[in-house]
Amino acid sequence: MNVLAITCHPDDMEINCGGTLLKCVKRGDHVTVCHVCNGNMGHVVIEPEELREIRIAEAARSCAMGGFDVVTCDVGDLDLYEGSKAVRDKLVQIIRKAKPDLILTHDPNDYMADHVAVARLVFDASFAASVPHYEPGEYPACEVTPLYYVENSAGINFIPTEYVDVTEETELKLKMLACHESQIKWLMDHDNVDVIEQAKVISRFRGMQCGAVYAEGFRPCLADHKLTTKRLLP
């Protein structure tokens, strides 16, 4: 299978679905990770252009550890809008190139505008990518792809309907998350959050819900043409 994770910032993948993607690699899937925003606003001291380079490099190190391909739409933080045709078209081309059997992305009810915009843009782009005469570009149209929504920040207002046991993958997932050194400091300074501990606690909580030590929770996008009888998550 081809699996495509489209998240907002360079560390969102590790926090919300890093263990699941590692499990996908173990079963032989090809995994592509797309960061829509470049994370350039996530620091108190480092200026945006310098931070952009740092965060792109942090994401590359993390994805190399996981065996994932990585791409960025390179949109500045807080410059993302759900009606952006330019970003939607970038996502169309990324989806067509990846030819995914499954897309993971943010829930439309997440905590900040950039995450919510990604959820909407991915929903729109995943359909547009299937229309042959829409902005043909470099890659041909692909099938309409099932979407699964990842955990909201801190698990708030998110009730999973499917779980993935990531007990064996959690140690590496947290090592990958630790690659994002600039963001770990930012979240502590700005939000008083130890993001590594938070990711571990939420995975443990989801594990308790489904009889695993650690798990990640998901819910499918319930929309016509995006449903399937197959179990797509590992």
Coordinates of N, CA and C in Angstrom, one line a residue:
M1 N 0.8 -1.2 0.0 CA 0.0 0.0 0.0 C 0.9 1.2 0.0
N2 N 0.3 2.3 -0.5 CA 0.9 3.6 -0.4 C 0.1 4.4 0.6
V3 N 0.8 5.0 1.6 CA 0.2 5.7 2.7 C 0.7 7.1 2.7
L4 N -0.2 8.1 2.7 CA 0.2 9.5 2.7 C -0.3 10.2 4.0
A5 N 0.6 10.8 4.8 CA 0.2 11.6 5.9 C 0.4 13.0 5.6
I6 N -0.7 13.8 5.7 CA -0.6 15.3 5.4 C -1.0 16.0 6.7
T7 N 0.0 16.5 7.4 CA -0.2 17.2 8.6 C 0.3 18.6 8.4
C8 N 0.0 19.4 9.4 CA 0.3 20.9 9.3 C 1.7 21.2 9.5
H9 N 2.2 21.0 10.7 CA 3.6 21.4 11.1 C 4.5 20.2 11.1
P10 N 5.8 20.5 11.1 CA 6.8 19.4 11.0 C 6.8 18.3 12.1
D11 N 6.2 18.6 13.3 CA 6.2 17.6 14.3 C 4.8 17.0 14.5
D12 N 3.8 17.4 13.8 CA 2.4 16.9 14.0 C 2.3 15.5 13.7
M13 N 3.0 15.0 12.7 CA 3.0 13.6 12.3 C 3.4 12.7 13.4
E14 N 4.6 13.0 14.0 CA 5.2 12.2 15.0 C 4.2 12.1 16.2
I15 N 3.6 13.2 16.6 CA 2.8 13.3 17.8 C 1.5 12.4 17.6
N16 N 0.9 12.5 16.4 CA -0.4 12.0 16.2 C -0.5 10.6 15.5
C17 N 0.5 10.4 14.7 CA 0.4 9.1 13.9 C 1.7 8.5 13.6
G18 N 2.8 8.9 14.3 CA 4.1 8.4 14.0 C 4.2 6.9 14.2
G19 N 3.6 6.4 15.2 CA 3.7 5.0 15.5 C 3.0 4.2 14.4
T20 N 1.8 4.6 14.0 CA 1.1 4.0 13.0 C 1.9 3.9 11.6
L21 N 2.5 5.0 11.3 CA 3.3 5.1 10.1 C 4.5 4.1 10.1
L22 N 5.1 4.0 11.3 CA 6.2 3.0 11.5 C 5.7 1.6 11.3
K23 N 4.5 1.4 11.8 CA 3.9 0.0 11.6 C 3.5 -0.2 10.1
C24 N 3.1 0.8 9.4 CA 2.9 0.7 8.0 C 4.2 0.3 7.2
V25 N 5.3 0.9 7.6 CA 6.6 0.6 7.0 C 6.9 -0.9 7.3
K26 N 6.6 -1.3 8.5 CA 6.9 -2.7 8.8 C 6.1 -3.7 8.0
R27 N 4.9 -3.4 7.6 CA 4.1 -4.3 6.8 C 4.4 -4.1 5.3
G28 N 5.4 -3.3 5.0 CA 5.8 -3.2 3.6 C 5.2 -2.0 2.8
D29 N 4.5 -1.1 3.5 CA 3.9 0.1 2.8 C 5.0 1.1 2.4
H30 N 4.7 1.9 1.4 CA 5.5 3.1 1.1 C 4.8 4.3 1.8
V31 N 5.5 5.0 2.6 CA 5.0 6.1 3.4 C 5.6 7.4 3.0
T32 N 4.7 8.4 2.7 CA 5.1 9.7 2.3 C 4.4 10.6 3.4
V33 N 5.3 11.6 3.9 CA 4.8 12.5 4.9 C 4.9 13.9 4.3
C34 N 3.8 14.7 4.3 CA 3.7 16.0 3.8 C 3.4 17.0 4.9
H35 N 4.3 18.0 5.1 CA 4.0 19.1 6.0 C 3.6 20.3 5.2
V36 N 2.4 20.8 5.5 CA 1.9 21.9 4.7 C 2.5 23.2 5.1
C37 N 2.7 23.4 6.4 CA 3.3 24.6 6.9 C 4.8 24.3 7.3
N38 N 5.6 25.3 7.2 CA 7.1 25.1 7.5 C 7.5 25.3 8.9
G39 N 6.5 25.7 9.8 CA 6.9 25.9 11.2 C 7.7 27.1 11.5
N40 N 7.7 28.2 10.7 CA 8.6 29.3 10.8 C 8.2 30.2 12.0
M41 N 7.1 30.1 12.6 CA 6.7 31.0 13.7 C 6.9 30.3 15.1
G42 N 7.4 29.1 15.1 CA 7.4 28.4 16.3 C 8.6 28.6 17.2
H43 N 8.9 29.8 17.5 CA 10.0 30.1 18.4 C 9.9 31.5 19.0
V44 N 10.5 31.7 20.1 CA 10.5 33.1 20.7 C 11.7 33.9 20.2
V45 N 12.8 33.3 20.0 CA 14.0 34.0 19.7 C 14.4 33.9 18.2
I46 N 14.4 32.7 17.7 CA 14.9 32.5 16.3 C 13.9 33.1 15.3
E47 N 14.5 33.9 14.3 CA 13.7 34.6 13.3 C 13.1 33.6 12.3
P48 N 11.9 33.9 11.7 CA 11.2 33.0 10.9 C 12.0 32.3 9.8
E49 N 12.8 33.1 9.0 CA 13.5 32.5 7.9 C 14.5 31.4 8.4
E50 N 15.2 31.8 9.4 CA 16.2 30.8 10.0 C 15.5 29.6 10.5
L51 N 14.3 29.8 11.2 CA 13.6 28.7 11.8 C 13.0 27.8 10.8
R52 N 12.6 28.4 9.7 CA 12.1 27.6 8.5 C 13.1 26.5 8.1
E53 N 14.4 26.9 8.0 CA 15.4 26.0 7.6 C 15.7 25.0 8.7
I54 N 15.7 25.4 9.9 CA 15.9 24.5 11.0 C 14.8 23.4 11.1
R55 N 13.6 23.8 10.9 CA 12.5 22.9 11.1 C 12.3 21.9 9.9
I56 N 12.6 22.4 8.7 CA 12.7 21.5 7.6 C 13.7 20.4 7.8
A57 N 14.9 20.8 8.3 CA 16.0 19.9 8.5 C 15.6 18.9 9.7
E58 N 14.9 19.4 10.7 CA 14.5 18.5 11.8 C 13.5 17.4 11.3
A59 N 12.6 17.9 10.4 CA 11.7 16.9 9.8 C 12.3 15.9 9.0
A60 N 13.4 16.3 8.2 CA 14.1 15.4 7.4 C 14.8 14.3 8.2
R61 N 15.4 14.7 9.3 CA 16.1 13.8 10.2 C 15.1 12.8 10.8
S62 N 14.0 13.3 11.2 CA 12.9 12.4 11.8 C 12.4 11.4 10.8
C63 N 12.1 11.9 9.6 CA 11.5 11.0 8.6 C 12.5 9.9 8.1
A64 N 13.8 10.3 8.1 CA 14.9 9.4 7.7 C 14.9 8.2 8.7
M65 N 14.7 8.6 10.0 CA 14.7 7.5 11.1 C 13.6 6.6 10.8
G66 N 12.5 7.1 10.4 CA 11.3 6.2 10.2 C 11.2 5.5 8.9
G67 N 12.1 5.9 7.9 CA 12.0 5.3 6.6 C 10.9 5.9 5.7
F68 N 10.6 7.2 6.0 CA 9.5 7.8 5.2 C 10.1 8.8 4.2
D69 N 9.4 9.0 3.1 CA 9.7 10.1 2.2 C 9.0 11.4 2.8
V70 N 9.6 12.5 2.6 CA 9.1 13.7 3.2 C 9.0 14.9 2.2
V71 N 8.0 15.7 2.2 CA 7.8 16.8 1.3 C 7.1 17.9 2.1
T72 N 7.4 19.2 1.7 CA 6.7 20.3 2.4 C 6.1 21.2 1.3
C73 N 4.9 21.7 1.7 CA 4.3 22.7 0.8 C 4.9 24.1 1.1
D74 N 5.6 24.2 2.2 CA 6.4 25.4 2.6 C 5.6 26.7 2.7
V75 N 4.4 26.5 3.4 CA 3.6 27.7 3.7 C 4.0 28.2 5.0
G76 N 4.1 29.5 5.2 CA 4.4 30.1 6.5 C 3.3 29.8 7.5
D77 N 3.7 29.6 8.8 CA 2.7 29.5 9.8 C 1.7 30.7 9.8
L78 N 0.4 30.4 10.1 CA -0.6 31.4 10.2 C -0.9 32.1 8.8
D79 N -0.3 31.7 7.8 CA -0.6 32.2 6.4 C -1.4 31.2 5.6
L80 N -1.9 30.2 6.3 CA -2.7 29.1 5.6 C -4.2 29.4 5.8
Y81 N -4.9 29.3 4.6 CA -6.4 29.5 4.7 C -7.1 28.4 3.9
E82 N -8.2 27.9 4.4 CA -8.8 26.7 3.9 C -9.3 27.0 2.5
G83 N -9.5 28.2 2.0 CA -9.9 28.5 0.7 C -8.8 28.7 -0.3
S84 N -7.6 28.5 0.1 CA -6.4 28.7 -0.8 C -6.3 27.8 -1.9
K85 N -6.6 28.3 -3.1 CA -6.5 27.4 -4.3 C -5.0 27.0 -4.6
A86 N -4.1 27.9 -4.3 CA -2.7 27.6 -4.6 C -2.2 26.4 -3.7
V87 N -2.6 26.4 -2.5 CA -2.2 25.3 -1.6 C -2.9 24.0 -2.0
R88 N -4.2 24.2 -2.2 CA -5.0 23.0 -2.7 C -4.4 22.3 -3.9
D89 N -3.9 23.2 -4.8 CA -3.3 22.6 -6.1 C -2.0 21.9 -5.8
K90 N -1.2 22.5 -4.8 CA 0.0 21.8 -4.4 C -0.3 20.4 -3.9
L91 N -1.4 20.4 -3.0 CA -1.7 19.1 -2.4 C -2.3 18.1 -3.5
V92 N -3.0 18.6 -4.5 CA -3.4 17.8 -5.6 C -2.3 17.0 -6.2
Q93 N -1.2 17.8 -6.5 CA 0.0 17.2 -7.1 C 0.7 16.2 -6.2
I94 N 0.8 16.5 -4.9 CA 1.4 15.6 -4.0 C 0.6 14.3 -3.9
I95 N -0.7 14.4 -3.8 CA -1.6 13.2 -3.8 C -1.4 12.4 -5.0
R96 N -1.5 13.1 -6.2 CA -1.4 12.3 -7.4 C 0.0 11.6 -7.6
K97 N 1.1 12.3 -7.1 CA 2.4 11.6 -7.2 C 2.4 10.4 -6.2
A98 N 1.9 10.6 -5.0 CA 1.9 9.5 -4.0 C 1.0 8.3 -4.3
K99 N -0.1 8.6 -5.1 CA -1.1 7.6 -5.4 C -1.5 6.8 -4.1
P100 N -2.0 7.5 -3.1 CA -2.2 6.8 -1.8 C -3.4 5.9 -1.8
D101 N -3.3 4.8 -1.1 CA -4.5 4.0 -0.7 C -5.2 4.5 0.5
L102 N -4.5 5.4 1.3 CA -4.9 5.9 2.5 C -4.3 7.2 2.8
I103 N -5.1 8.2 3.2 CA -4.5 9.5 3.6 C -4.9 9.7 5.1
L104 N -3.9 10.1 5.9 CA -4.1 10.6 7.3 C -3.9 12.1 7.3
T105 N -4.9 12.7 8.0 CA -4.8 14.2 8.2 C -5.5 14.6 9.4
H106 N -5.4 15.9 9.6 CA -6.0 16.5 10.9 C -7.6 16.4 10.9
D107 N -8.1 16.4 12.1 CA -9.5 16.4 12.2 C -10.0 17.9 12.0
P108 N -11.2 18.1 11.4 CA -11.7 19.4 11.2 C -12.0 20.2 12.5
N109 N -12.0 19.5 13.6 CA -12.3 20.1 14.9 C -11.1 20.3 15.8
D110 N -9.9 20.4 15.2 CA -8.7 20.6 16.0 C -8.6 22.0 16.5
Y111 N -7.5 22.3 17.2 CA -7.5 23.5 18.1 C -7.0 24.8 17.4
M112 N -6.4 24.8 16.3 CA -5.9 26.0 15.7 C -6.3 26.1 14.2
A113 N -6.3 27.3 13.7 CA -6.7 27.6 12.4 C -5.9 26.9 11.3
D114 N -4.6 26.8 11.5 CA -3.8 26.1 10.5 C -4.1 24.6 10.4
H115 N -4.4 24.0 11.5 CA -4.8 22.5 11.5 C -6.1 22.3 10.8
V116 N -7.1 23.2 11.2 CA -8.4 23.1 10.6 C -8.4 23.4 9.1
A117 N -7.5 24.3 8.7 CA -7.4 24.6 7.2 C -6.8 23.4 6.5
V118 N -5.8 22.7 7.1 CA -5.3 21.5 6.5 C -6.3 20.5 6.3
A119 N -7.2 20.3 7.3 CA -8.2 19.3 7.2 C -9.1 19.5 6.0
R120 N -9.5 20.8 5.9 CA -10.4 21.1 4.8 C -9.7 21.0 3.4
L121 N -8.5 21.5 3.3 CA -7.8 21.5 2.1 C -7.5 20.1 1.6
V122 N -7.2 19.2 2.5 CA -7.0 17.8 2.2 C -8.3 17.1 1.7
F123 N -9.4 17.4 2.4 CA -10.7 16.9 1.9 C -10.9 17.3 0.5
D124 N -10.7 18.6 0.2 CA -11.0 19.1 -1.1 C -10.0 18.6 -2.2
A125 N -8.7 18.6 -1.8 CA -7.7 18.2 -2.8 C -7.8 16.7 -3.1
S126 N -8.2 15.9 -2.1 CA -8.3 14.4 -2.3 C -9.4 14.1 -3.4
F127 N -10.4 14.9 -3.5 CA -11.4 14.7 -4.5 C -10.9 15.3 -5.8
A128 N -10.4 16.5 -5.8 CA -9.9 17.2 -7.0 C -8.8 16.4 -7.7
A129 N -8.0 15.7 -6.9 CA -6.9 14.9 -7.5 C -7.5 13.7 -8.4
S130 N -8.7 13.4 -8.2 CA -9.3 12.3 -9.0 C -10.0 12.8 -10.3
V131 N -10.0 14.1 -10.5 CA -10.7 14.6 -11.7 C -9.7 14.8 -12.8
P132 N -9.7 14.1 -13.9 CA -8.6 14.1 -14.9 C -8.3 15.5 -15.5
H133 N -9.4 16.3 -15.7 CA -9.1 17.6 -16.4 C -8.9 18.7 -15.4
Y134 N -8.8 18.4 -14.1 CA -8.5 19.5 -13.1 C -6.9 19.7 -13.0
E135 N -6.5 20.8 -13.5 CA -5.0 21.2 -13.3 C -4.1 20.0 -13.6
P136 N -4.2 19.4 -14.8 CA -3.5 18.1 -14.9 C -2.0 18.1 -14.4
G137 N -1.2 19.1 -14.7 CA 0.1 19.2 -14.1 C 0.9 18.0 -14.5
E138 N 1.8 17.6 -13.6 CA 2.8 16.6 -14.0 C 2.3 15.2 -13.8
Y139 N 1.3 15.0 -13.0 CA 0.9 13.6 -12.6 C -0.5 13.4 -13.0
P140 N -0.9 12.1 -13.4 CA -2.2 11.9 -13.8 C -3.2 11.8 -12.6
A141 N -4.5 11.8 -12.9 CA -5.5 11.7 -11.8 C -5.4 10.4 -11.2
C142 N -5.8 10.3 -9.9 CA -5.8 9.1 -9.1 C -7.2 8.8 -8.6
E143 N -7.3 7.8 -7.8 CA -8.6 7.4 -7.3 C -8.9 8.3 -6.1
V144 N -10.2 8.5 -5.8 CA -10.7 9.2 -4.6 C -10.2 8.3 -3.4
T145 N -9.5 8.9 -2.5 CA -8.8 8.2 -1.4 C -9.5 8.3 -0.1
P146 N -9.7 7.1 0.6 CA -10.2 7.2 2.0 C -9.4 8.1 2.9
L147 N -10.0 8.9 3.7 CA -9.3 9.7 4.7 C -9.6 9.2 6.1
Y148 N -8.5 9.3 6.9 CA -8.6 9.0 8.3 C -8.1 10.2 9.1
Y149 N -8.9 10.7 10.1 CA -8.5 11.8 10.9 C -7.6 11.4 12.1
V150 N -6.6 12.1 12.3 CA -5.7 11.8 13.5 C -6.2 12.5 14.7
E151 N -5.5 12.2 15.8 CA -5.9 12.8 17.1 C -5.8 14.3 17.1
N152 N -6.8 14.9 17.8 CA -6.7 16.3 18.1 C -5.6 16.6 19.1
S153 N -5.2 17.9 19.2 CA -4.2 18.3 20.2 C -4.7 18.0 21.6
A154 N -3.9 17.2 22.3 CA -4.2 16.8 23.7 C -5.4 15.9 23.8
G155 N -5.8 15.4 22.7 CA -7.0 14.5 22.7 C -8.3 15.1 22.9
I156 N -8.4 16.4 22.9 CA -9.6 17.1 23.3 C -10.7 17.0 22.2
N157 N -11.9 16.6 22.5 CA -13.0 16.5 21.6 C -12.8 15.5 20.4
F158 N -12.0 14.5 20.7 CA -11.7 13.5 19.7 C -12.1 12.1 20.3
I159 N -13.0 11.4 19.6 CA -13.4 10.1 20.0 C -13.0 9.1 18.9
P160 N -12.0 8.3 19.1 CA -11.6 7.4 18.0 C -12.6 6.3 17.8
T161 N -12.7 5.8 16.6 CA -13.5 4.7 16.3 C -12.6 3.5 15.8
E162 N -11.3 3.8 15.5 CA -10.4 2.8 15.2 C -9.1 3.0 15.9
Y163 N -8.4 1.9 16.3 CA -7.1 2.1 17.0 C -6.0 1.3 16.3
V164 N -4.8 1.7 16.5 CA -3.6 1.0 16.1 C -2.7 0.7 17.3
D165 N -2.4 -0.5 17.6 CA -1.5 -0.8 18.6 C -0.1 -0.4 18.2
V166 N 0.5 0.6 18.9 CA 1.9 1.0 18.6 C 2.8 0.8 19.7
T167 N 2.6 -0.2 20.5 CA 3.4 -0.5 21.6 C 4.9 -0.7 21.2
E168 N 5.1 -1.5 20.2 CA 6.5 -1.8 19.7 C 7.1 -0.6 19.0
E169 N 6.3 0.3 18.6 CA 6.8 1.5 17.8 C 7.0 2.7 18.6
T170 N 6.5 2.8 19.8 CA 6.5 4.0 20.6 C 7.9 4.5 20.9
E171 N 8.8 3.7 21.3 CA 10.2 4.2 21.6 C 10.8 4.9 20.4
L172 N 10.7 4.4 19.2 CA 11.2 5.0 18.0 C 10.4 6.3 17.7
K173 N 9.1 6.2 17.8 CA 8.2 7.4 17.6 C 8.7 8.6 18.5
L174 N 9.0 8.3 19.7 CA 9.4 9.4 20.6 C 10.8 9.9 20.3
K175 N 11.7 9.0 19.8 CA 13.0 9.4 19.4 C 12.9 10.3 18.1
M176 N 11.9 10.0 17.3 CA 11.7 10.8 16.1 C 11.2 12.2 16.5
L177 N 10.2 12.2 17.4 CA 9.7 13.5 17.9 C 10.8 14.3 18.6
A178 N 11.8 13.7 19.2 CA 12.8 14.4 19.9 C 13.8 15.1 18.8
C179 N 13.7 14.7 17.6 CA 14.4 15.4 16.5 C 14.0 16.9 16.4
H180 N 12.8 17.2 16.8 CA 12.2 18.5 16.6 C 12.6 19.4 17.8
E181 N 13.9 19.6 18.0 CA 14.4 20.3 19.2 C 13.9 21.7 19.3
S182 N 13.8 22.4 18.3 CA 13.3 23.8 18.3 C 11.8 23.9 18.8
Q183 N 11.0 22.9 18.3 CA 9.6 22.9 18.7 C 9.4 22.5 20.1
I184 N 10.2 21.5 20.6 CA 10.1 21.1 22.0 C 10.3 22.3 22.9
K185 N 11.3 23.1 22.6 CA 11.5 24.3 23.5 C 10.4 25.3 23.3
W186 N 9.9 25.5 22.1 CA 8.8 26.5 21.9 C 7.6 26.1 22.6
L187 N 7.2 24.8 22.6 CA 6.0 24.4 23.2 C 6.1 24.5 24.8
M188 N 7.3 24.3 25.3 CA 7.5 24.5 26.7 C 7.4 26.0 27.1
D189 N 8.0 26.9 26.3 CA 8.0 28.3 26.5 C 6.7 28.9 26.3
H190 N 6.0 28.5 25.2 CA 4.8 29.2 24.8 C 3.5 28.6 25.5
D191 N 3.5 27.3 25.7 CA 2.3 26.6 26.2 C 2.5 25.8 27.5
N192 N 3.8 25.8 28.0 CA 4.1 25.1 29.2 C 3.8 23.6 29.0
V193 N 4.1 23.0 27.8 CA 3.8 21.7 27.5 C 5.1 20.9 27.2
D194 N 5.3 19.8 27.9 CA 6.3 18.8 27.5 C 5.7 17.9 26.4
V195 N 6.0 18.2 25.2 CA 5.3 17.6 24.1 C 5.6 16.1 24.0
I196 N 6.8 15.7 24.4 CA 7.2 14.3 24.3 C 6.4 13.5 25.4
E197 N 6.3 14.1 26.6 CA 5.5 13.4 27.6 C 4.0 13.4 27.3
Q198 N 3.5 14.5 26.7 CA 2.1 14.5 26.3 C 1.8 13.4 25.3
A199 N 2.7 13.3 24.3 CA 2.5 12.3 23.2 C 2.4 10.9 23.8
K200 N 3.3 10.7 24.8 CA 3.4 9.3 25.4 C 2.1 9.1 26.3
V201 N 1.7 10.1 27.0 CA 0.5 9.9 27.9 C -0.7 9.7 27.0
I202 N -0.9 10.4 25.9 CA -2.1 10.2 25.1 C -2.1 8.8 24.5
S203 N -0.9 8.4 24.0 CA -0.8 7.0 23.4 C -1.1 6.0 24.5
R204 N -0.7 6.2 25.7 CA -1.0 5.3 26.8 C -2.5 5.2 27.1
F205 N -3.1 6.4 27.1 CA -4.5 6.5 27.3 C -5.3 5.8 26.2
R206 N -5.0 6.0 25.0 CA -5.6 5.3 23.9 C -5.4 3.8 24.0
G207 N -4.2 3.4 24.5 CA -3.9 2.0 24.7 C -4.8 1.4 25.7
M208 N -5.1 2.1 26.8 CA -6.0 1.6 27.8 C -7.4 1.4 27.3
Q209 N -7.8 2.2 26.3 CA -9.1 2.1 25.7 C -9.3 0.8 24.8
C210 N -8.2 0.3 24.3 CA -8.3 -0.8 23.3 C -7.5 -2.0 23.7
G211 N -7.0 -2.1 25.0 CA -6.3 -3.2 25.4 C -4.9 -3.4 25.0
A212 N -4.3 -2.3 24.7 CA -2.8 -2.3 24.3 C -2.1 -1.4 25.3
V213 N -0.7 -1.5 25.3 CA 0.1 -0.7 26.2 C 0.0 0.7 25.6
Y214 N 0.4 0.9 24.3 CA 0.3 2.2 23.6 C -0.5 2.0 22.4
A215 N -1.3 3.0 22.0 CA -2.1 3.0 20.8 C -2.3 4.4 20.3
E216 N -2.6 4.5 19.0 CA -3.0 5.7 18.4 C -4.4 5.6 17.9
G217 N -5.2 6.6 18.0 CA -6.6 6.6 17.7 C -6.9 7.4 16.4
F218 N -7.9 6.9 15.7 CA -8.3 7.5 14.4 C -9.8 7.4 14.2
R219 N -10.3 8.3 13.4 CA -11.7 8.1 12.9 C -11.8 8.4 11.4
P220 N -12.6 7.6 10.7 CA -12.6 7.8 9.3 C -13.5 9.0 8.9
C221 N -13.2 9.6 7.7 CA -14.0 10.6 7.2 C -15.2 9.9 6.5
L222 N -16.4 10.2 7.1 CA -17.6 9.5 6.6 C -18.3 10.3 5.5
A223 N -17.8 10.2 4.3 CA -18.3 10.9 3.1 C -18.3 9.9 2.0
D224 N -19.3 10.2 1.1 CA -19.5 9.3 -0.1 C -18.2 9.3 -0.9
H225 N -17.9 8.1 -1.4 CA -16.7 7.8 -2.2 C -15.4 7.6 -1.4
K226 N -15.5 7.9 -0.1 CA -14.3 7.8 0.7 C -14.4 6.6 1.7
L227 N -15.4 5.8 1.5 CA -15.6 4.6 2.4 C -15.2 3.3 1.7
T228 N -14.8 2.4 2.5 CA -14.4 1.1 2.0 C -14.7 0.0 3.0
T229 N -14.8 -1.2 2.5 CA -14.9 -2.4 3.4 C -13.6 -2.9 3.9
K230 N -12.5 -2.4 3.4 CA -11.2 -2.9 3.7 C -10.7 -2.3 5.0
R231 N -9.9 -3.0 5.8 CA -9.1 -2.5 6.9 C -7.8 -1.9 6.3
L232 N -7.7 -0.6 6.4 CA -6.6 0.1 5.8 C -5.5 0.4 6.8
L233 N -5.9 0.7 8.0 CA -4.9 0.9 9.1 C -4.2 -0.4 9.4
P234 N -2.9 -0.3 9.8 CA -2.2 -1.5 10.1 C -2.7 -2.2 11.5

